[in-house]
Amino acid sequence: MDDLRLGLLLNAVSPAVGGVLVRGEKGTAKSTAVRALSALLPPVAVVPGCRFSCDPQAPDGACPDGPHPAAPGTERPARMVELPVGASEDRLAGALDIERALSEGKKAFEPGLLAEAHRGVLYVDEVNLLHDHLVDLLLDAAAMGASYVEREGVSVRHASRFLLVGTMNPEEGELRPQLLDRFGLTVEVSASREPELRVEVVRRRLAHDDDPAGFAARWAAEESALRARIAAARALLPSVVLDDRSLRRIAAVCAAFEVDGMRADIVMARTATALAAWAGRTDVREEDVRQAALLALPHRRRRNPFDAPGLDEEKLDRTLEEFGGDDEPDPGPGGPDDPGDGPDGSGGGDGGDGGNGDGTDDGRTDDGGAPGGDTAPERSPGGPDDGGAAESPGGRPDGAGEPAGEPSATAGDEPAGEDRPFTGGDGPGQRAVGAADPFRTRVLSVPGLGEGAAGRRSRARTRHGRTTGARRPRGALTKLHLAATVRAAAPYQRARGRAGSGLLVHRDDLREAVREGREGNLVLFLVDASGSMAARRRMSAVKGAVLSLLLDAYQRRDKVGLVTFRGTGAELVLPPTSSVDAAAARLESLPTGGRTPLAAGLLRAREVLRVERLRDASRRPLLVVVTDGRATAARSAGAGGRGGTGDGARAGRAADPFTPVARAAHLLAAEGTASVVVDCESGPVRLGLAGELARRLGAEAVTLEELRADSVAGLVRGVRGTRRAPSARHTGQRPGPAAQTTGTTNTTGRAA
């Protein structure tokens, strides 16, 4: 936890660093560590009675509780305010009393969490699950240092400057890039694999549970020393000098890693200054710049969600060495900046161990043994990744010879164990092939007006968006429709005895706005991974298209899932998720080979969609079936290999194998599942089985020739877009390129 402790302590020393994002697996005490920070922060001086924590030395002139007279302030502990993922907009930003504002003309304002967090810490657990409208409010407050609440001409503004700290499990999805960039630092945490350390963790936890007060008392002295060190570093911070050489190093590192914008340079400068103050120095050294880069750049160098966070430390050392040459003659006590003067004779730029901690040890103060006292921990923020992800920034393999060829190298433990070649009855499966390069998809949307989860894809009735109408409030009034309210109250003003200028408004007059925004959808891919689909070009293009939709889903807050079928059954390789990192790893490790249990795949997809409807009935799904349509029975006898699969499919069309396929397709169509079939059949003689499957599903069929890396996205757009007349329904014949989805009863019913 050295990186996590250091990142939190640096923000305690200099809140201008901009907060910390803590990424890591579940059960690693991320939240426990963050909550412990509040006890170490110095007290805050506030104006007595001010609900917005104004500083008595410089009160906010626009404070809703102001103006404040000149008077001595009072001290209170620094606050750590927690923002629940499911909080409402009113709870975060505050709420206006609409009735009093309209009838009395008074701004009766109830402060929210942004006001409580002013001059303190705002902590968001599972920040990657935060709703978009709350993220927008956080971004505005973080950018302007103030929170604005505006409703129908009534406006309230108050200061809101806080330290933003968030924790997240990357398996549950990524952050929007705008919010990700607002975190000054990022750290990666993982549970130790050393038994002795794990034993000590368990021992301390049990001791705390047995006697919480006694446990806290045993650590009170060290905690007090740490609190004093933070105060001393804060006092020293204004005296730290950031010279031009250090600034050039910072600029060179940010340019070398091609980070966007200038915020990274500013954060690195502030972090390096805080590191020097934390070490008890007034000069910024090379090891401070290096450590600042390891904390401030990993989450900013990601070019797209498929890139794993982390830095190439060898590249970092080379850059620092190239732009730090003028420092070699600088004597300095003990030569902390000299690569050859470290305790081990190694330094920060020799490309050996990267100099983690060597130069820093020389620069430590005498109290470096205090908890969190290491100036530069020996583990980088990307420690769990061991720098492996940084060596290929694109994160995408070229095909054969990549880790995707090893089925065991998956991102998780659920389906990963089954991502191995089949050996029973069907011969060994082929090794996994790499995906084609991801691409930017066109805007995809489901027709009609839904009411699903907030997102950025299809039209839906939401709590946020443009106003399209008015209605009586359902529960507490949150979005007033002023014109409709005035129209409802106007006819009764004389009867109510109105004498002044105020409008007499009763609760029955209030109208809330009906708003139209965007929702997220569920795209479930059903991919044939049998022997007849084993051609590398086919699977590479399919994987590339799925990865592209995952990238689009990340940006538009969709869910994407993947079901594959081969051998004797079907498996859910990727449960519906928004985590593009986990999805990319699962797809890369997907091998092919074996028989074609198409019916089992359809039934598995139906079960997945059924479960998802129970979890979220308002999220509209789209099923994309990628297959050549050939189906084999679980125990059918064939000629073996690919030929056996083909023979079984031919027999199945007329007899047994296709019968369960037709039944499964009928069940999906009867439930109104919007579907599309990608026909992967090739060769001079085509059986048209994929077209027959599309007819049974009430879906569109597209030939393999149309399946390019950029055509699946267009295909989804087609099925989500305009619908053709039922006469265009496919009848087993290969459709033309311009064919659109048909079957308005089955397909459009639920999709709309």
PDB file of N, CA and C in Angstrom, residues 184-247:
ATOM      1  N   GLY A 184      -5.940  14.089  -9.810  1.00  0.00           N
ATOM      2  CA  GLY A 184      -4.537  14.446  -9.942  1.00  0.00           C
ATOM      3  C   GLY A 184      -3.636  13.236 -10.054  1.00  0.00           C
ATOM      4  N   LEU A 185      -3.818  12.266  -9.171  1.00  0.00           N
ATOM      5  CA  LEU A 185      -2.954  11.095  -9.108  1.00  0.00           C
ATOM      6  C   LEU A 185      -3.792   9.826  -9.240  1.00  0.00           C
ATOM      7  N   THR A 186      -3.154   8.752  -9.620  1.00  0.00           N
ATOM      8  CA  THR A 186      -3.807   7.442  -9.615  1.00  0.00           C
ATOM      9  C   THR A 186      -2.840   6.416  -9.062  1.00  0.00           C
ATOM     10  N   VAL A 187      -3.366   5.468  -8.326  1.00  0.00           N
ATOM     11  CA  VAL A 187      -2.544   4.395  -7.767  1.00  0.00           C
ATOM     12  C   VAL A 187      -3.261   3.071  -7.988  1.00  0.00           C
ATOM     13  N   GLU A 188      -2.475   2.033  -8.136  1.00  0.00           N
ATOM     14  CA  GLU A 188      -2.996   0.676  -8.286  1.00  0.00           C
ATOM     15  C   GLU A 188      -2.706  -0.088  -6.999  1.00  0.00           C
ATOM     16  N   VAL A 189      -3.694  -0.790  -6.490  1.00  0.00           N
ATOM     17  CA  VAL A 189      -3.503  -1.580  -5.273  1.00  0.00           C
ATOM     18  C   VAL A 189      -3.918  -3.017  -5.548  1.00  0.00           C
ATOM     19  N   SER A 190      -3.257  -3.927  -4.877  1.00  0.00           N
ATOM     20  CA  SER A 190      -3.608  -5.347  -4.963  1.00  0.00           C
ATOM     21  C   SER A 190      -3.170  -6.009  -3.675  1.00  0.00           C
ATOM     22  N   ALA A 191      -3.809  -7.111  -3.367  1.00  0.00           N
ATOM     23  CA  ALA A 191      -3.460  -7.837  -2.158  1.00  0.00           C
ATOM     24  C   ALA A 191      -2.079  -8.455  -2.300  1.00  0.00           C
ATOM     25  N   SER A 192      -1.322  -8.440  -1.214  1.00  0.00           N
ATOM     26  CA  SER A 192       0.017  -9.022  -1.236  1.00  0.00           C
ATOM     27  C   SER A 192      -0.074 -10.535  -1.413  1.00  0.00           C
ATOM     28  N   ARG A 193       0.884 -11.090  -2.119  1.00  0.00           N
ATOM     29  CA  ARG A 193       0.956 -12.541  -2.286  1.00  0.00           C
ATOM     30  C   ARG A 193       1.952 -13.174  -1.316  1.00  0.00           C
ATOM     31  N   GLU A 194       2.517 -12.367  -0.421  1.00  0.00           N
ATOM     32  CA  GLU A 194       3.458 -12.898   0.565  1.00  0.00           C
ATOM     33  C   GLU A 194       2.700 -13.346   1.812  1.00  0.00           C
ATOM     34  N   PRO A 195       2.830 -14.593   2.206  1.00  0.00           N
ATOM     35  CA  PRO A 195       2.046 -15.102   3.345  1.00  0.00           C
ATOM     36  C   PRO A 195       2.243 -14.298   4.623  1.00  0.00           C
ATOM     37  N   GLU A 196       3.472 -13.854   4.901  1.00  0.00           N
ATOM     38  CA  GLU A 196       3.718 -13.149   6.155  1.00  0.00           C
ATOM     39  C   GLU A 196       2.936 -11.837   6.217  1.00  0.00           C
ATOM     40  N   LEU A 197       2.894 -11.121   5.121  1.00  0.00           N
ATOM     41  CA  LEU A 197       2.139  -9.866   5.105  1.00  0.00           C
ATOM     42  C   LEU A 197       0.643 -10.125   5.246  1.00  0.00           C
ATOM     43  N   ARG A 198       0.157 -11.170   4.608  1.00  0.00           N
ATOM     44  CA  ARG A 198      -1.262 -11.490   4.720  1.00  0.00           C
ATOM     45  C   ARG A 198      -1.614 -11.901   6.144  1.00  0.00           C
ATOM     46  N   VAL A 199      -0.712 -12.620   6.773  1.00  0.00           N
ATOM     47  CA  VAL A 199      -0.926 -13.007   8.171  1.00  0.00           C
ATOM     48  C   VAL A 199      -1.026 -11.766   9.051  1.00  0.00           C
ATOM     49  N   GLU A 200      -0.152 -10.785   8.815  1.00  0.00           N
ATOM     50  CA  GLU A 200      -0.174  -9.573   9.632  1.00  0.00           C
ATOM     51  C   GLU A 200      -1.463  -8.788   9.424  1.00  0.00           C
ATOM     52  N   VAL A 201      -1.967  -8.771   8.172  1.00  0.00           N
ATOM     53  CA  VAL A 201      -3.237  -8.092   7.903  1.00  0.00           C
ATOM     54  C   VAL A 201      -4.359  -8.734   8.704  1.00  0.00           C
ATOM     55  N   VAL A 202      -4.427 -10.060   8.664  1.00  0.00           N
ATOM     56  CA  VAL A 202      -5.490 -10.769   9.394  1.00  0.00           C
ATOM     57  C   VAL A 202      -5.343 -10.552  10.895  1.00  0.00           C
ATOM     58  N   ARG A 203      -4.098 -10.593  11.376  1.00  0.00           N
ATOM     59  CA  ARG A 203      -3.862 -10.422  12.813  1.00  0.00           C
ATOM     60  C   ARG A 203      -4.345  -9.054  13.289  1.00  0.00           C
ATOM     61  N   ARG A 204      -4.034  -8.028  12.512  1.00  0.00           N
ATOM     62  CA  ARG A 204      -4.452  -6.679  12.923  1.00  0.00           C
ATOM     63  C   ARG A 204      -5.962  -6.513  12.828  1.00  0.00           C
ATOM     64  N   ARG A 205      -6.561  -7.090  11.805  1.00  0.00           N
ATOM     65  CA  ARG A 205      -8.015  -6.956  11.683  1.00  0.00           C
ATOM     66  C   ARG A 205      -8.724  -7.637  12.857  1.00  0.00           C
ATOM     67  N   LEU A 206      -8.270  -8.821  13.222  1.00  0.00           N
ATOM     68  CA  LEU A 206      -8.884  -9.516  14.354  1.00  0.00           C
ATOM     69  C   LEU A 206      -8.663  -8.753  15.654  1.00  0.00           C
ATOM     70  N   ALA A 207      -7.477  -8.159  15.808  1.00  0.00           N
ATOM     71  CA  ALA A 207      -7.205  -7.372  17.009  1.00  0.00           C
ATOM     72  C   ALA A 207      -8.116  -6.150  17.077  1.00  0.00           C
ATOM     73  N   HIS A 208      -8.361  -5.531  15.957  1.00  0.00           N
ATOM     74  CA  HIS A 208      -9.255  -4.373  15.946  1.00  0.00           C
ATOM     75  C   HIS A 208     -10.684  -4.787  16.279  1.00  0.00           C
ATOM     76  N   ASP A 209     -11.146  -5.905  15.718  1.00  0.00           N
ATOM     77  CA  ASP A 209     -12.513  -6.349  15.999  1.00  0.00           C
ATOM     78  C   ASP A 209     -12.699  -6.702  17.469  1.00  0.00           C
ATOM     79  N   ASP A 210     -11.649  -7.257  18.088  1.00  0.00           N
ATOM     80  CA  ASP A 210     -11.754  -7.640  19.493  1.00  0.00           C
ATOM     81  C   ASP A 210     -11.779  -6.428  20.416  1.00  0.00           C
ATOM     82  N   ASP A 211     -10.967  -5.410  20.102  1.00  0.00           N
ATOM     83  CA  ASP A 211     -10.873  -4.236  20.979  1.00  0.00           C
ATOM     84  C   ASP A 211     -10.565  -3.009  20.132  1.00  0.00           C
ATOM     85  N   PRO A 212     -11.578  -2.389  19.511  1.00  0.00           N
ATOM     86  CA  PRO A 212     -11.315  -1.239  18.636  1.00  0.00           C
ATOM     87  C   PRO A 212     -10.616  -0.091  19.349  1.00  0.00           C
ATOM     88  N   ALA A 213     -11.067   0.232  20.564  1.00  0.00           N
ATOM     89  CA  ALA A 213     -10.462   1.358  21.284  1.00  0.00           C
ATOM     90  C   ALA A 213      -9.008   1.066  21.646  1.00  0.00           C
ATOM     91  N   GLY A 214      -8.750  -0.139  22.121  1.00  0.00           N
ATOM     92  CA  GLY A 214      -7.372  -0.484  22.463  1.00  0.00           C
ATOM     93  C   GLY A 214      -6.467  -0.531  21.244  1.00  0.00           C
ATOM     94  N   PHE A 215      -6.990  -1.021  20.131  1.00  0.00           N
ATOM     95  CA  PHE A 215      -6.196  -1.067  18.903  1.00  0.00           C
ATOM     96  C   PHE A 215      -5.823   0.347  18.461  1.00  0.00           C
ATOM     97  N   ALA A 216      -6.809   1.271  18.489  1.00  0.00           N
ATOM     98  CA  ALA A 216      -6.525   2.656  18.093  1.00  0.00           C
ATOM     99  C   ALA A 216      -5.522   3.298  19.037  1.00  0.00           C
ATOM    100  N   ALA A 217      -5.609   2.976  20.333  1.00  0.00           N
ATOM    101  CA  ALA A 217      -4.677   3.572  21.296  1.00  0.00           C
ATOM    102  C   ALA A 217      -3.238   3.119  21.033  1.00  0.00           C
ATOM    103  N   ARG A 218      -3.061   1.873  20.601  1.00  0.00           N
ATOM    104  CA  ARG A 218      -1.698   1.379  20.351  1.00  0.00           C
ATOM    105  C   ARG A 218      -1.038   2.104  19.186  1.00  0.00           C
ATOM    106  N   TRP A 219      -1.841   2.633  18.260  1.00  0.00           N
ATOM    107  CA  TRP A 219      -1.284   3.310  17.097  1.00  0.00           C
ATOM    108  C   TRP A 219      -1.419   4.826  17.192  1.00  0.00           C
ATOM    109  N   ALA A 220      -1.894   5.330  18.331  1.00  0.00           N
ATOM    110  CA  ALA A 220      -2.135   6.770  18.457  1.00  0.00           C
ATOM    111  C   ALA A 220      -0.854   7.577  18.337  1.00  0.00           C
ATOM    112  N   ALA A 221       0.236   7.079  18.903  1.00  0.00           N
ATOM    113  CA  ALA A 221       1.488   7.840  18.877  1.00  0.00           C
ATOM    114  C   ALA A 221       2.005   7.992  17.446  1.00  0.00           C
ATOM    115  N   GLU A 222       1.996   6.908  16.685  1.00  0.00           N
ATOM    116  CA  GLU A 222       2.480   7.002  15.306  1.00  0.00           C
ATOM    117  C   GLU A 222       1.550   7.851  14.449  1.00  0.00           C
ATOM    118  N   GLU A 223       0.258   7.760  14.709  1.00  0.00           N
ATOM    119  CA  GLU A 223      -0.679   8.590  13.953  1.00  0.00           C
ATOM    120  C   GLU A 223      -0.470  10.063  14.271  1.00  0.00           C
ATOM    121  N   SER A 224      -0.191  10.370  15.549  1.00  0.00           N
ATOM    122  CA  SER A 224       0.078  11.753  15.938  1.00  0.00           C
ATOM    123  C   SER A 224       1.351  12.270  15.276  1.00  0.00           C
ATOM    124  N   ALA A 225       2.367  11.419  15.196  1.00  0.00           N
ATOM    125  CA  ALA A 225       3.611  11.831  14.537  1.00  0.00           C
ATOM    126  C   ALA A 225       3.378  12.080  13.048  1.00  0.00           C
ATOM    127  N   LEU A 226       2.562  11.265  12.443  1.00  0.00           N
ATOM    128  CA  LEU A 226       2.263  11.438  11.023  1.00  0.00           C
ATOM    129  C   LEU A 226       1.476  12.728  10.796  1.00  0.00           C
ATOM    130  N   ARG A 227       0.556  13.030  11.703  1.00  0.00           N
ATOM    131  CA  ARG A 227      -0.218  14.266  11.588  1.00  0.00           C
ATOM    132  C   ARG A 227       0.700  15.488  11.731  1.00  0.00           C
ATOM    133  N   ALA A 228       1.653  15.391  12.646  1.00  0.00           N
ATOM    134  CA  ALA A 228       2.597  16.499  12.816  1.00  0.00           C
ATOM    135  C   ALA A 228       3.480  16.663  11.585  1.00  0.00           C
ATOM    136  N   ARG A 229       3.858  15.558  10.976  1.00  0.00           N
ATOM    137  CA  ARG A 229       4.695  15.652   9.785  1.00  0.00           C
ATOM    138  C   ARG A 229       3.932  16.288   8.626  1.00  0.00           C
ATOM    139  N   ILE A 230       2.644  15.986   8.490  1.00  0.00           N
ATOM    140  CA  ILE A 230       1.836  16.617   7.454  1.00  0.00           C
ATOM    141  C   ILE A 230       1.786  18.124   7.682  1.00  0.00           C
ATOM    142  N   ALA A 231       1.580  18.544   8.943  1.00  0.00           N
ATOM    143  CA  ALA A 231       1.532  19.972   9.238  1.00  0.00           C
ATOM    144  C   ALA A 231       2.863  20.647   8.928  1.00  0.00           C
ATOM    145  N   ALA A 232       3.973  19.981   9.253  1.00  0.00           N
ATOM    146  CA  ALA A 232       5.288  20.554   8.970  1.00  0.00           C
ATOM    147  C   ALA A 232       5.522  20.670   7.464  1.00  0.00           C
ATOM    148  N   ALA A 233       5.101  19.657   6.719  1.00  0.00           N
ATOM    149  CA  ALA A 233       5.271  19.707   5.265  1.00  0.00           C
ATOM    150  C   ALA A 233       4.409  20.802   4.653  1.00  0.00           C
ATOM    151  N   ARG A 234       3.205  20.999   5.183  1.00  0.00           N
ATOM    152  CA  ARG A 234       2.354  22.090   4.685  1.00  0.00           C
ATOM    153  C   ARG A 234       3.009  23.444   4.926  1.00  0.00           C
ATOM    154  N   ALA A 235       3.630  23.599   6.105  1.00  0.00           N
ATOM    155  CA  ALA A 235       4.291  24.864   6.409  1.00  0.00           C
ATOM    156  C   ALA A 235       5.511  25.085   5.521  1.00  0.00           C
ATOM    157  N   LEU A 236       6.201  24.012   5.153  1.00  0.00           N
ATOM    158  CA  LEU A 236       7.402  24.120   4.330  1.00  0.00           C
ATOM    159  C   LEU A 236       7.082  24.298   2.852  1.00  0.00           C
ATOM    160  N   LEU A 237       5.894  23.893   2.422  1.00  0.00           N
ATOM    161  CA  LEU A 237       5.549  23.858   1.004  1.00  0.00           C
ATOM    162  C   LEU A 237       5.769  25.195   0.283  1.00  0.00           C
ATOM    163  N   PRO A 238       5.366  26.359   0.859  1.00  0.00           N
ATOM    164  CA  PRO A 238       5.585  27.620   0.129  1.00  0.00           C
ATOM    165  C   PRO A 238       7.051  27.938  -0.119  1.00  0.00           C
ATOM    166  N   SER A 239       7.966  27.322   0.631  1.00  0.00           N
ATOM    167  CA  SER A 239       9.392  27.611   0.482  1.00  0.00           C
ATOM    168  C   SER A 239      10.076  26.721  -0.544  1.00  0.00           C
ATOM    169  N   VAL A 240       9.383  25.701  -1.046  1.00  0.00           N
ATOM    170  CA  VAL A 240       9.999  24.783  -2.006  1.00  0.00           C
ATOM    171  C   VAL A 240      10.167  25.482  -3.345  1.00  0.00           C
ATOM    172  N   VAL A 241      11.351  25.339  -3.930  1.00  0.00           N
ATOM    173  CA  VAL A 241      11.673  25.989  -5.202  1.00  0.00           C
ATOM    174  C   VAL A 241      11.627  24.954  -6.323  1.00  0.00           C
ATOM    175  N   LEU A 242      10.839  25.233  -7.338  1.00  0.00           N
ATOM    176  CA  LEU A 242      10.775  24.391  -8.528  1.00  0.00           C
ATOM    177  C   LEU A 242      11.543  25.107  -9.636  1.00  0.00           C
ATOM    178  N   ASP A 243      12.780  24.696  -9.861  1.00  0.00           N
ATOM    179  CA  ASP A 243      13.633  25.415 -10.803  1.00  0.00           C
ATOM    180  C   ASP A 243      13.317  25.028 -12.245  1.00  0.00           C
ATOM    181  N   ASP A 244      13.985  25.731 -13.171  1.00  0.00           N
ATOM    182  CA  ASP A 244      13.714  25.514 -14.591  1.00  0.00           C
ATOM    183  C   ASP A 244      14.131  24.125 -15.057  1.00  0.00           C
ATOM    184  N   ARG A 245      15.204  23.577 -14.470  1.00  0.00           N
ATOM    185  CA  ARG A 245      15.630  22.244 -14.880  1.00  0.00           C
ATOM    186  C   ARG A 245      14.562  21.209 -14.568  1.00  0.00           C
ATOM    187  N   SER A 246      13.953  21.325 -13.396  1.00  0.00           N
ATOM    188  CA  SER A 246      12.880  20.392 -13.034  1.00  0.00           C
ATOM    189  C   SER A 246      11.670  20.585 -13.930  1.00  0.00           C
ATOM    190  N   LEU A 247      11.356  21.828 -14.257  1.00  0.00           N
ATOM    191  CA  LEU A 247      10.230  22.071 -15.158  1.00  0.00           C
ATOM    192  C   LEU A 247      10.492  21.487 -16.535  1.00  0.00           C
TER     193      LEU A 247
END
